[in-house]
């Protein structure tokens, strides 16, 4: 698919009338490309050069798709940047091709395994963590200090437990809790408590007077219990306003003591060999550049196809970054119903943005543009490649949890915000995360390992102890997309088996950030 011109410029499709300059630092005006084209302007790395004369109003084609229309005449050899392009209008959500592309006829991939923690419901954890759920931000400071004490005093006695995660968030009170949309943050918090990396241990700290009461966060029957006699009870709960708490230390002591039986059960677990089909991979990008769609995302797409072929689950997300590729999504849907679900989620999101007088074009950042991405249409074409080429088997609404039989490629509808997307993919049941970045971000999650993939060798060199994989080797000609996809697939199995990522090594993680489309009071 890539046509390198002696590694100076990369064209994604033979019909494209632009190519991406790959050289570190870009190329100066006057450079003669191997095909004889002379650059009329300095073209920064990752930016587009016109391969042909482009008339006013003519489409600029990348990936054989219009990523913009020329606002002025563009001579061959010119720098093609966002200021001389008009963005194509968003595709209407009517008359879309629905489930028109036949699913690829792939041979199953057999024999690939990893070492994971099997839960009672059959889901598999890649880490063995104690999570402490919270109903409201008010308790966050207390939980933080209790977690520090558990780590210091208790964890050395439970060496098979990887860590303790306080599930802090900004929701729970001061919110219109019955407004339309409020169910999204509530079910997100509930479902994160049930993430496979938390080993079916549910423990909650509440304040007492908050709107999000423990019985609403985790009603009886919504979470696993160890004794069938407890099935009608609420979760194991520490309520700070209870009369029994006299002084701050009694709250901390209560949380610490309450953690013991959970830690003991987690500590008794051992990794066991499970098929690769137990992987639930969330893929995401952040800090994208023009290389994202050339190197890292195609490699991740190839890896996604491999995981789907093992019978595993791959979630892709980021509504505003797939909106311009909606035809690809609906046509790749496995059934008409799945295509309708795609339209429902993206239509709802269009309305959500419209309420804020915004649309998908609000997505792109100054860094995206500095990295050569002119607009959201170009960014979307590079982003969607992460999903590979499989049929879309199902669609998840924000905050929903995958059902045990929801395997294959899943479109989990989320905002594109890195933290919100990661938070919602955790709620869906992700047990390992793959994150591509071109500009570079030290992103990490506490609840789940994050494999970070650099789009360029320059970034991989500078951030050598933050990036787990260098997909820039594809642009350098040192690796094919297929080789990078296989290497990532094997790295994912190792990571799922316990090998630490750079973010885990440094204990780097971002906050959980909830998607709350409902009003704050
Ligand atoms: Ca993102």
Short mmCIF file of C-alpha atoms and ligand atoms in Angstrom, two decimals:
data_model
loop_
_atom_site.label_atom_id
_atom_site.label_comp_id
_atom_site.label_asym_id
_atom_site.label_seq_id
_atom_site.Cartn_x
_atom_site.Cartn_y
_atom_site.Cartn_z
CA UNK A 1 0.00 0.00 0.00
CA UNK A 2 2.92 2.37 0.72
CA UNK A 3 4.99 3.59 -2.22
CA UNK A 4 8.24 4.97 -0.79
CA UNK A 5 10.15 7.36 -3.05
CA UNK A 6 13.58 6.35 -1.75
CA UNK A 7 12.20 6.91 1.78
CA UNK A 8 11.90 10.67 1.28
CA UNK A 9 8.15 10.81 0.66
CA UNK A 10 5.41 8.29 1.37
CA UNK A 11 2.32 7.98 -0.81
CA UNK A 12 -0.50 5.84 0.63
CA UNK A 13 -2.32 5.00 -2.63
CA UNK A 14 -1.38 5.21 -6.32
CA UNK A 15 -4.26 7.66 -6.94
CA UNK A 16 -3.06 10.09 -4.25
CA UNK A 17 -1.93 13.53 -5.47
CA UNK A 18 0.02 14.22 -2.25
CA UNK A 19 2.74 12.35 -0.36
CA UNK A 20 4.09 12.71 3.21
CA UNK A 21 7.67 13.89 3.70
CA UNK A 22 9.26 11.28 5.96
CA UNK A 23 12.70 12.74 6.66
CA UNK A 24 13.52 13.88 10.19
CA UNK A 25 13.36 17.68 10.19
CA UNK A 26 11.52 17.83 6.85
CA UNK A 27 13.09 18.88 3.54
CA UNK A 28 14.16 22.36 2.30
CA UNK A 29 12.83 24.08 -0.82
CA UNK A 30 14.81 23.07 -3.89
CA UNK A 31 15.17 19.41 -2.82
CA UNK A 32 14.73 17.15 -5.82
CA UNK A 33 12.72 14.05 -4.99
CA UNK A 34 13.91 10.83 -6.67
CA UNK A 35 11.02 10.96 -9.16
CA UNK A 36 12.30 14.34 -10.37
CA UNK A 37 9.85 16.59 -8.52
CA UNK A 38 11.48 19.72 -7.04
CA UNK A 39 10.11 21.07 -3.75
CA UNK A 40 8.89 24.66 -4.17
CA UNK A 41 8.57 25.18 -0.38
CA UNK A 42 10.21 23.88 2.75
CA UNK A 43 8.04 20.93 3.80
CA UNK A 44 8.16 19.92 7.51
CA UNK A 45 8.33 16.26 8.52
CA UNK A 46 4.96 14.57 8.32
CA UNK A 47 3.51 17.24 6.06
CA UNK A 48 2.11 16.83 2.58
CA UNK A 49 3.75 17.76 -0.72
CA UNK A 50 1.69 18.11 -3.93
CA UNK A 51 2.84 15.47 -6.42
CA UNK A 52 0.82 17.09 -9.24
CA UNK A 53 -0.70 20.49 -9.98
CA UNK A 54 -4.00 20.74 -8.07
CA UNK A 55 -6.63 23.20 -9.38
CA UNK A 56 -8.86 25.38 -7.21
CA UNK A 57 -11.70 23.26 -5.81
CA UNK A 58 -10.00 19.99 -6.75
CA UNK A 59 -9.80 17.21 -4.17
CA UNK A 60 -6.56 16.55 -2.32
CA UNK A 61 -6.40 12.76 -2.17
CA UNK A 62 -4.68 10.79 0.58
CA UNK A 63 -5.58 7.11 1.16
CA UNK A 64 -7.45 7.62 -2.17
CA UNK A 65 -9.97 9.66 -0.16
CA UNK A 66 -10.55 13.46 -0.32
CA UNK A 67 -8.97 14.94 2.82
CA UNK A 68 -9.66 18.49 1.59
CA UNK A 69 -10.43 20.67 -1.40
CA UNK A 70 -7.87 23.20 -2.69
CA UNK A 71 -8.79 26.76 -1.73
CA UNK A 72 -6.22 28.06 -4.22
CA UNK A 73 -4.26 26.58 -7.11
CA UNK A 74 -1.47 24.35 -5.73
CA UNK A 75 1.55 23.75 -7.96
CA UNK A 76 3.34 20.39 -7.92
CA UNK A 77 6.13 20.48 -5.32
CA UNK A 78 4.26 22.86 -2.98
CA UNK A 79 3.64 22.34 0.74
CA UNK A 80 -0.05 21.40 1.19
CA UNK A 81 -1.15 22.61 4.62
CA UNK A 82 -4.48 23.15 6.35
CA UNK A 83 -4.69 26.89 5.53
CA UNK A 84 -5.12 26.21 1.80
CA UNK A 85 -7.65 23.38 2.21
CA UNK A 86 -11.40 23.32 2.77
CA UNK A 87 -12.58 20.32 4.76
CA UNK A 88 -15.06 17.99 3.03
CA UNK A 89 -18.55 18.12 4.61
CA UNK A 90 -19.48 15.33 7.03
CA UNK A 91 -21.33 12.45 5.37
CA UNK A 92 -25.04 12.48 6.19
CA UNK A 93 -26.15 9.48 8.23
CA UNK A 94 -28.85 8.52 5.70
CA UNK A 95 -28.56 6.15 2.74
CA UNK A 96 -25.34 4.61 4.00
CA UNK A 97 -24.09 1.28 2.67
CA UNK A 98 -25.26 -1.15 5.36
CA UNK A 99 -23.33 -4.42 5.91
CA UNK A 100 -22.35 -4.51 2.23
CA UNK A 101 -18.75 -5.75 2.56
CA UNK A 102 -18.48 -9.53 2.99
CA UNK A 103 -16.49 -10.56 6.08
CA UNK A 104 -12.93 -11.62 5.19
CA UNK A 105 -12.54 -15.40 4.95
CA UNK A 106 -9.77 -15.86 7.48
CA UNK A 107 -8.25 -19.05 8.79
CA UNK A 108 -8.50 -19.26 12.59
CA UNK A 109 -5.16 -18.64 14.33
CA UNK A 110 -4.56 -21.51 16.73
CA UNK A 111 -1.99 -22.24 19.40
CA UNK A 112 -1.31 -18.74 20.78
CA UNK A 113 -1.65 -18.40 24.55
CA UNK A 114 -0.83 -16.16 27.48
CA UNK A 115 -0.64 -16.52 31.24
CA UNK A 116 -3.62 -14.85 32.89
CA UNK A 117 -5.87 -14.82 35.96
CA UNK A 118 -9.13 -16.62 35.21
CA UNK A 119 -12.23 -15.12 36.85
CA UNK A 120 -15.39 -16.96 37.86
CA UNK A 121 -17.35 -15.62 34.86
CA UNK A 122 -14.67 -16.80 32.43
CA UNK A 123 -13.13 -13.36 31.84
CA UNK A 124 -9.34 -13.21 32.26
CA UNK A 125 -7.24 -10.64 34.07
CA UNK A 126 -3.77 -9.65 32.88
CA UNK A 127 -2.98 -8.06 36.27
CA UNK A 128 -4.05 -9.02 39.81
CA UNK A 129 -5.18 -5.75 41.38
CA UNK A 130 -7.35 -4.78 44.32
CA UNK A 131 -9.70 -1.98 43.30
CA UNK A 132 -11.42 0.27 45.81
CA UNK A 133 -14.50 1.80 44.21
CA UNK A 134 -15.79 5.18 45.34
CA UNK A 135 -19.22 6.72 45.02
CA UNK A 136 -18.12 10.33 45.11
CA UNK A 137 -15.08 12.63 44.83
CA UNK A 138 -15.50 13.70 48.49
CA UNK A 139 -13.82 10.48 49.67
CA UNK A 140 -10.86 10.66 47.25
CA UNK A 141 -8.35 12.14 49.71
CA UNK A 142 -9.18 9.58 52.41
CA UNK A 143 -8.98 6.69 49.93
CA UNK A 144 -5.62 7.93 48.64
CA UNK A 145 -4.11 7.85 52.13
CA UNK A 146 -5.70 4.46 52.88
CA UNK A 147 -4.27 3.05 49.62
CA UNK A 148 -0.80 4.31 50.55
CA UNK A 149 -1.07 2.54 53.90
CA UNK A 150 -2.33 -0.69 52.33
CA UNK A 151 0.59 -0.60 49.89
CA UNK A 152 3.09 0.01 52.68
CA UNK A 153 1.76 -2.26 55.39
CA UNK A 154 -0.26 -5.02 53.73
CA UNK A 155 1.04 -5.59 50.20
CA UNK A 156 4.38 -7.09 51.37
CA UNK A 157 2.29 -9.86 52.99
CA UNK A 158 0.40 -10.54 49.74
CA UNK A 159 3.18 -10.79 47.14
CA UNK A 160 0.93 -12.14 44.36
CA UNK A 161 -1.14 -8.96 44.36
CA UNK A 162 0.18 -6.46 41.79
CA UNK A 163 -1.19 -3.34 43.44
CA UNK A 164 -4.10 -1.39 44.87
CA UNK A 165 -6.12 1.01 42.75
CA UNK A 166 -8.32 3.72 44.26
CA UNK A 167 -11.00 4.34 41.63
CA UNK A 168 -11.21 8.08 42.15
CA UNK A 169 -13.38 10.29 39.95
CA UNK A 170 -15.14 13.64 39.92
CA UNK A 171 -18.73 12.30 39.78
CA UNK A 172 -21.17 11.36 42.53
CA UNK A 173 -22.68 14.60 43.82
CA UNK A 174 -23.57 18.06 42.56
CA UNK A 175 -24.92 16.37 39.44
CA UNK A 176 -28.36 16.02 37.85
CA UNK A 177 -28.37 12.32 38.58
CA UNK A 178 -31.70 11.52 36.90
CA UNK A 179 -31.11 13.64 33.79
CA UNK A 180 -30.83 11.94 30.39
CA UNK A 181 -27.22 10.93 29.93
CA UNK A 182 -26.47 10.50 33.66
CA UNK A 183 -26.69 6.74 33.26
CA UNK A 184 -23.43 6.91 31.28
CA UNK A 185 -21.09 7.95 34.13
CA UNK A 186 -22.98 5.73 36.60
CA UNK A 187 -22.74 2.56 34.53
CA UNK A 188 -19.13 3.44 33.65
CA UNK A 189 -18.20 3.45 37.36
CA UNK A 190 -20.15 0.24 38.01
CA UNK A 191 -18.57 -1.58 35.10
CA UNK A 192 -15.03 -0.41 35.89
CA UNK A 193 -15.44 -2.02 39.35
CA UNK A 194 -16.03 -5.27 37.47
CA UNK A 195 -12.98 -5.03 35.16
CA UNK A 196 -11.33 -8.46 34.75
CA UNK A 197 -8.06 -7.14 36.23
CA UNK A 198 -9.80 -6.73 39.62
CA UNK A 199 -10.46 -10.45 40.17
CA UNK A 200 -14.16 -10.23 41.18
CA UNK A 201 -13.29 -8.39 44.43
CA UNK A 202 -15.64 -5.43 44.92
CA UNK A 203 -15.09 -2.98 47.76
CA UNK A 204 -16.66 0.47 48.02
CA UNK A 205 -15.94 3.63 50.01
CA UNK A 206 -18.82 6.11 50.23
CA UNK A 207 -19.33 9.39 52.06
CA UNK A 208 -22.96 8.86 53.08
CA UNK A 209 -24.93 11.90 51.94
CA UNK A 210 -24.00 11.84 48.23
CA UNK A 211 -26.41 11.55 45.33
CA UNK A 212 -24.77 8.42 43.93
CA UNK A 213 -25.62 6.02 46.75
CA UNK A 214 -23.79 2.65 46.92
CA UNK A 215 -27.08 0.86 46.20
CA UNK A 216 -27.36 2.79 42.94
CA UNK A 217 -23.72 2.35 41.98
CA UNK A 218 -23.71 -1.40 42.64
CA UNK A 219 -27.20 -2.77 43.27
CA UNK A 220 -27.43 -6.35 44.61
CA UNK A 221 -26.99 -8.82 41.77
CA UNK A 222 -24.86 -6.46 39.66
CA UNK A 223 -21.55 -7.72 41.07
CA UNK A 224 -20.07 -11.13 41.93
CA UNK A 225 -20.30 -12.48 45.50
CA UNK A 226 -18.20 -15.22 47.11
CA UNK A 227 -21.03 -16.67 49.17
CA UNK A 228 -24.42 -17.30 47.53
CA UNK A 229 -26.09 -16.14 50.77
CA UNK A 230 -24.80 -12.61 50.02
CA UNK A 231 -26.45 -12.31 46.64
CA UNK A 232 -29.17 -9.95 47.88
CA UNK A 233 -26.74 -7.76 49.80
CA UNK A 234 -24.99 -4.57 48.76
CA UNK A 235 -21.23 -4.40 48.20
CA UNK A 236 -18.60 -4.53 50.96
CA UNK A 237 -18.84 -0.92 52.09
CA UNK A 238 -17.03 1.64 54.24
CA UNK A 239 -19.22 4.71 54.81
CA UNK A 240 -17.22 7.63 56.21
CA UNK A 241 -20.22 9.34 57.85
CA UNK A 242 -21.16 6.23 59.87
CA UNK A 243 -21.41 6.94 63.61
CA UNK A 244 -18.75 4.31 64.33
CA UNK A 245 -16.08 6.52 62.79
CA UNK A 246 -14.59 8.73 65.46
CA UNK A 247 -11.73 10.68 63.99
CA UNK A 248 -9.86 10.41 60.72
CA UNK A 249 -7.71 7.43 61.72
CA UNK A 250 -10.77 5.28 62.35
CA UNK A 251 -11.81 5.80 58.73
CA UNK A 252 -8.36 4.86 57.45
CA UNK A 253 -8.15 1.83 59.78
CA UNK A 254 -11.58 0.65 58.65
CA UNK A 255 -10.63 0.78 54.95
CA UNK A 256 -7.27 -0.91 55.58
CA UNK A 257 -8.81 -3.74 57.66
CA UNK A 258 -11.65 -4.22 55.19
CA UNK A 259 -9.08 -4.72 52.41
CA UNK A 260 -7.49 -7.77 54.09
CA UNK A 261 -9.89 -10.57 53.04
CA UNK A 262 -9.97 -9.19 49.48
CA UNK A 263 -6.16 -9.19 49.36
CA UNK A 264 -6.02 -12.72 50.79
CA UNK A 265 -8.31 -14.07 48.06
CA UNK A 266 -6.44 -12.20 45.31
CA UNK A 267 -3.12 -13.42 46.71
CA UNK A 268 -4.24 -17.06 46.42
CA UNK A 269 -4.71 -16.71 42.65
CA UNK A 270 -2.09 -17.91 40.16
CA UNK A 271 -1.59 -17.21 36.49
CA UNK A 272 -2.61 -20.06 34.22
CA UNK A 273 -2.25 -20.70 30.51
CA UNK A 274 -5.24 -19.40 28.56
CA UNK A 275 -5.88 -19.08 24.82
CA UNK A 276 -5.16 -15.73 23.15
CA UNK A 277 -8.94 -15.49 22.57
CA UNK A 278 -9.18 -14.26 26.20
CA UNK A 279 -7.55 -10.97 25.18
CA UNK A 280 -9.82 -7.93 25.29
CA UNK A 281 -7.73 -5.27 23.60
CA UNK A 282 -8.65 -1.60 23.49
CA UNK A 283 -6.90 0.34 20.72
CA UNK A 284 -6.59 4.08 20.78
CA UNK A 285 -4.42 6.91 19.45
CA UNK A 286 -3.41 10.22 20.98
CA UNK A 287 -1.11 13.03 19.98
CA UNK A 288 -1.45 11.89 16.35
CA UNK A 289 0.65 13.05 13.43
CA UNK A 290 0.63 12.27 9.73
CA UNK A 291 2.71 9.16 10.41
CA UNK A 292 0.02 7.68 12.67
CA UNK A 293 -1.91 6.55 9.61
CA UNK A 294 1.24 5.39 7.80
CA UNK A 295 3.13 3.35 10.39
CA UNK A 296 1.67 2.77 13.87
CA UNK A 297 -2.03 2.53 13.06
CA UNK A 298 -1.61 0.14 10.08
CA UNK A 299 0.62 -2.07 12.28
CA UNK A 300 -2.00 -2.00 15.04
CA UNK A 301 -4.68 -2.79 12.43
CA UNK A 302 -2.72 -5.84 11.30
CA UNK A 303 -2.34 -6.88 14.96
CA UNK A 304 -6.10 -6.36 15.47
CA UNK A 305 -6.84 -8.76 12.60
CA UNK A 306 -4.52 -11.36 14.19
CA UNK A 307 -6.32 -11.07 17.54
CA UNK A 308 -9.72 -11.37 15.89
CA UNK A 309 -8.44 -14.49 14.11
CA UNK A 310 -7.54 -16.07 17.48
CA UNK A 311 -11.16 -15.53 18.58
CA UNK A 312 -10.22 -12.60 20.83
CA UNK A 313 -11.82 -9.19 21.19
CA UNK A 314 -10.57 -5.87 19.83
CA UNK A 315 -12.34 -2.61 20.65
CA UNK A 316 -11.82 0.55 18.64
CA UNK A 317 -13.47 3.83 19.62
CA UNK A 318 -13.09 7.62 19.29
CA UNK A 319 -16.34 8.83 17.66
CA UNK A 320 -15.04 12.08 16.16
CA UNK A 321 -12.10 10.22 14.62
CA UNK A 322 -14.27 7.68 12.82
CA UNK A 323 -17.13 10.01 11.89
CA UNK A 324 -15.57 10.88 8.51
CA UNK A 325 -15.14 7.17 7.84
CA UNK A 326 -18.77 6.28 8.70
CA UNK A 327 -19.33 4.63 5.30
CA UNK A 328 -16.43 2.28 5.98
CA UNK A 329 -17.92 1.38 9.36
CA UNK A 330 -21.48 0.74 8.21
CA UNK A 331 -20.34 -1.21 5.16
CA UNK A 332 -18.01 -3.37 7.28
CA UNK A 333 -20.73 -4.13 9.85
CA UNK A 334 -21.39 -7.87 10.11
CA UNK A 335 -25.16 -7.41 9.95
CA UNK A 336 -27.72 -4.73 9.11
CA UNK A 337 -28.49 -4.42 12.85
CA UNK A 338 -24.81 -3.74 13.69
CA UNK A 339 -24.71 -1.06 10.95
CA UNK A 340 -27.82 0.51 12.51
CA UNK A 341 -26.09 0.48 15.90
CA UNK A 342 -23.12 2.36 14.39
CA UNK A 343 -25.50 4.98 12.96
CA UNK A 344 -27.34 5.25 16.31
CA UNK A 345 -24.15 5.90 18.28
CA UNK A 346 -22.61 8.36 15.79
CA UNK A 347 -25.98 10.10 15.32
CA UNK A 348 -26.36 10.51 19.09
CA UNK A 349 -22.83 11.92 19.23
CA UNK A 350 -23.53 14.39 16.39
CA UNK A 351 -26.49 15.70 18.45
CA UNK A 352 -24.37 15.83 21.61
CA UNK A 353 -21.75 17.97 19.82
CA UNK A 354 -24.47 20.10 18.23
CA UNK A 355 -25.88 20.95 21.67
CA UNK A 356 -22.48 22.50 22.43
CA UNK A 357 -22.48 24.25 19.02
CA UNK A 358 -19.54 22.09 17.95
CA UNK A 359 -18.96 19.36 15.42
CA UNK A 360 -16.28 16.80 14.61
CA UNK A 361 -13.90 19.53 13.42
CA UNK A 362 -13.39 20.54 17.07
CA UNK A 363 -11.27 17.38 17.44
CA UNK A 364 -7.94 18.36 15.87
CA UNK A 365 -5.25 19.91 18.08
CA UNK A 366 -2.43 22.37 17.33
CA UNK A 367 -0.06 19.39 17.66
CA UNK A 368 -1.98 17.37 15.07
CA UNK A 369 -1.67 20.26 12.61
CA UNK A 370 2.01 20.84 13.40
CA UNK A 371 2.45 17.11 12.76
CA UNK A 372 0.99 17.44 9.28
CA UNK A 373 -2.66 16.49 9.80
CA UNK A 374 -4.65 19.21 8.02
CA UNK A 375 -8.08 18.40 9.45
CA UNK A 376 -10.31 15.76 11.01
CA UNK A 377 -11.04 14.14 7.64
CA UNK A 378 -7.35 13.34 7.17
CA UNK A 379 -6.96 12.35 10.83
CA UNK A 380 -9.97 10.02 10.65
CA UNK A 381 -8.65 8.15 7.62
CA UNK A 382 -5.44 7.46 9.55
CA UNK A 383 -7.27 6.64 12.79
CA UNK A 384 -9.75 4.09 11.42
CA UNK A 385 -6.87 1.91 10.12
CA UNK A 386 -6.32 0.77 13.74
CA UNK A 387 -9.47 -1.33 13.42
CA UNK A 388 -7.85 -3.57 10.79
CA UNK A 389 -9.98 -5.09 8.06
CA UNK A 390 -12.34 -7.40 9.95
CA UNK A 391 -16.12 -7.28 10.03
CA UNK A 392 -17.55 -5.21 12.89
CA UNK A 393 -19.26 -7.82 15.04
CA UNK A 394 -21.01 -5.52 17.52
CA UNK A 395 -21.32 -1.99 18.93
CA UNK A 396 -21.13 -0.82 22.56
CA UNK A 397 -22.69 2.39 23.90
CA UNK A 398 -20.45 4.53 26.18
CA UNK A 399 -19.90 2.88 29.58
CA UNK A 400 -21.47 -0.44 28.57
CA UNK A 401 -19.74 -3.70 29.37
CA UNK A 402 -18.98 -6.43 26.85
CA UNK A 403 -21.05 -9.57 27.27
CA UNK A 404 -19.04 -12.81 27.50
CA UNK A 405 -20.03 -13.79 23.95
CA UNK A 406 -19.17 -10.39 22.43
CA UNK A 407 -15.99 -11.43 20.63
CA UNK A 408 -14.30 -10.18 17.49
CA UNK A 409 -14.06 -6.57 16.37
CA UNK A 410 -16.24 -4.23 18.45
CA UNK A 411 -16.92 -0.55 17.89
CA UNK A 412 -17.07 0.84 21.45
CA UNK A 413 -18.49 4.33 20.98
CA UNK A 414 -16.52 6.87 23.06
CA UNK A 415 -15.24 10.42 22.79
CA UNK A 416 -11.70 10.61 21.38
CA UNK A 417 -10.25 12.20 24.55
CA UNK A 418 -7.44 9.83 25.59
CA UNK A 419 -8.45 9.58 29.26
CA UNK A 420 -12.19 9.34 28.61
CA UNK A 421 -11.73 6.74 25.88
CA UNK A 422 -9.40 4.71 28.12
CA UNK A 423 -11.82 4.98 31.05
CA UNK A 424 -14.76 3.79 28.91
CA UNK A 425 -12.73 0.94 27.42
CA UNK A 426 -11.85 -0.14 30.99
CA UNK A 427 -15.56 -0.18 31.79
CA UNK A 428 -16.15 -2.31 28.70
CA UNK A 429 -13.78 -4.92 30.14
CA UNK A 430 -10.46 -4.17 28.41
CA UNK A 431 -7.57 -6.21 29.85
CA UNK A 432 -4.77 -4.73 27.71
CA UNK A 433 -4.52 -1.39 25.92
CA UNK A 434 -2.59 -0.42 22.77
CA UNK A 435 -1.97 3.28 22.30
CA UNK A 436 -0.31 4.88 19.27
CA UNK A 437 1.25 8.32 19.37
CA UNK A 438 3.10 10.53 16.92
CA UNK A 439 3.67 13.73 18.85
CA UNK A 440 4.31 11.70 22.04
CA UNK A 441 2.34 11.38 25.27
CA UNK A 442 3.36 9.63 28.52
CA UNK A 443 -0.18 8.20 28.84
CA UNK A 444 -0.82 5.29 31.17
CA UNK A 445 -3.64 3.64 33.13
CA UNK A 446 -3.40 2.19 36.61
CA UNK A 447 -5.93 -0.58 36.03
CA UNK A 448 -4.53 -2.03 32.83
CA UNK A 449 -1.18 -2.25 31.00
CA UNK A 450 -0.80 0.23 28.13
CA UNK A 451 1.53 -0.69 25.24
CA UNK A 452 2.61 2.57 23.65
CA UNK A 453 3.55 2.60 19.97
CA UNK A 454 5.60 5.45 18.45
CA UNK A 455 4.81 6.43 14.87
CA UNK A 456 8.31 7.79 14.16
CA UNK A 457 11.84 6.62 14.96
CA UNK A 458 12.74 10.15 16.08
CA UNK A 459 10.13 9.98 18.86
CA UNK A 460 11.12 6.40 19.76
CA UNK A 461 14.76 7.52 20.11
CA UNK A 462 14.02 10.57 22.26
CA UNK A 463 11.39 8.79 24.41
CA UNK A 464 13.30 5.50 24.54
CA UNK A 465 12.09 4.73 28.07
CA UNK A 466 8.43 5.63 27.48
CA UNK A 467 7.63 4.04 24.11
CA UNK A 468 7.19 0.26 24.09
CA UNK A 469 7.34 -0.25 20.32
CA UNK A 470 8.79 1.75 17.42
CA UNK A 471 6.53 1.56 14.37
CA UNK A 472 8.73 4.24 12.80
CA UNK A 473 10.80 1.29 11.56
CA UNK A 474 8.13 0.91 8.87
CA UNK A 475 8.86 4.39 7.44
CA UNK A 476 12.60 3.68 7.76
CA UNK A 477 12.19 0.58 5.60
CA UNK A 478 13.49 -1.66 8.41
CA UNK A 479 10.21 -3.50 8.93
CA UNK A 480 7.03 -4.20 6.96
CA UNK A 481 3.55 -3.50 8.33
CA UNK A 482 2.99 -7.26 8.60
CA UNK A 483 6.23 -7.77 10.57
CA UNK A 484 5.35 -4.90 12.91
CA UNK A 485 1.82 -6.31 13.36
CA UNK A 486 3.17 -9.73 14.33
CA UNK A 487 5.76 -8.19 16.66
CA UNK A 488 3.03 -6.20 18.39
CA UNK A 489 0.84 -9.29 18.66
CA UNK A 490 3.64 -11.18 20.45
CA UNK A 491 4.43 -8.16 22.62
CA UNK A 492 0.77 -8.04 23.65
CA UNK A 493 0.78 -11.71 24.71
CA UNK A 494 3.95 -11.10 26.77
CA UNK A 495 2.44 -7.99 28.34
CA UNK A 496 -0.79 -9.83 29.12
CA UNK A 497 1.33 -12.53 30.80
CA UNK A 498 2.84 -9.99 33.20
CA UNK A 499 5.75 -8.29 31.40
CA UNK A 500 5.70 -4.68 32.51
CA UNK A 501 5.24 -1.79 30.10
CA UNK A 502 7.33 1.36 30.42
CA UNK A 503 4.36 3.18 31.97
CA UNK A 504 4.09 0.43 34.61
CA UNK A 505 7.84 0.54 35.18
CA UNK A 506 7.67 4.25 36.03
CA UNK A 507 4.22 3.94 37.72
CA UNK A 508 2.88 6.49 35.24
CA UNK A 509 -0.85 6.73 34.98
CA UNK A 510 -3.54 9.23 34.13
CA UNK A 511 -6.72 9.85 36.09
CA UNK A 512 -9.99 8.13 35.31
CA UNK A 513 -12.07 10.71 33.47
CA UNK A 514 -15.78 10.06 33.14
CA UNK A 515 -17.92 10.97 30.16
CA UNK A 516 -20.84 12.86 31.67
CA UNK A 517 -23.11 14.38 29.02
CA UNK A 518 -25.67 15.33 31.73
CA UNK A 519 -25.84 18.66 33.60
CA UNK A 520 -23.89 19.57 36.73
CA UNK A 521 -25.98 21.30 39.40
CA1 LIG B 1 -7.57 9.45 21.72
#
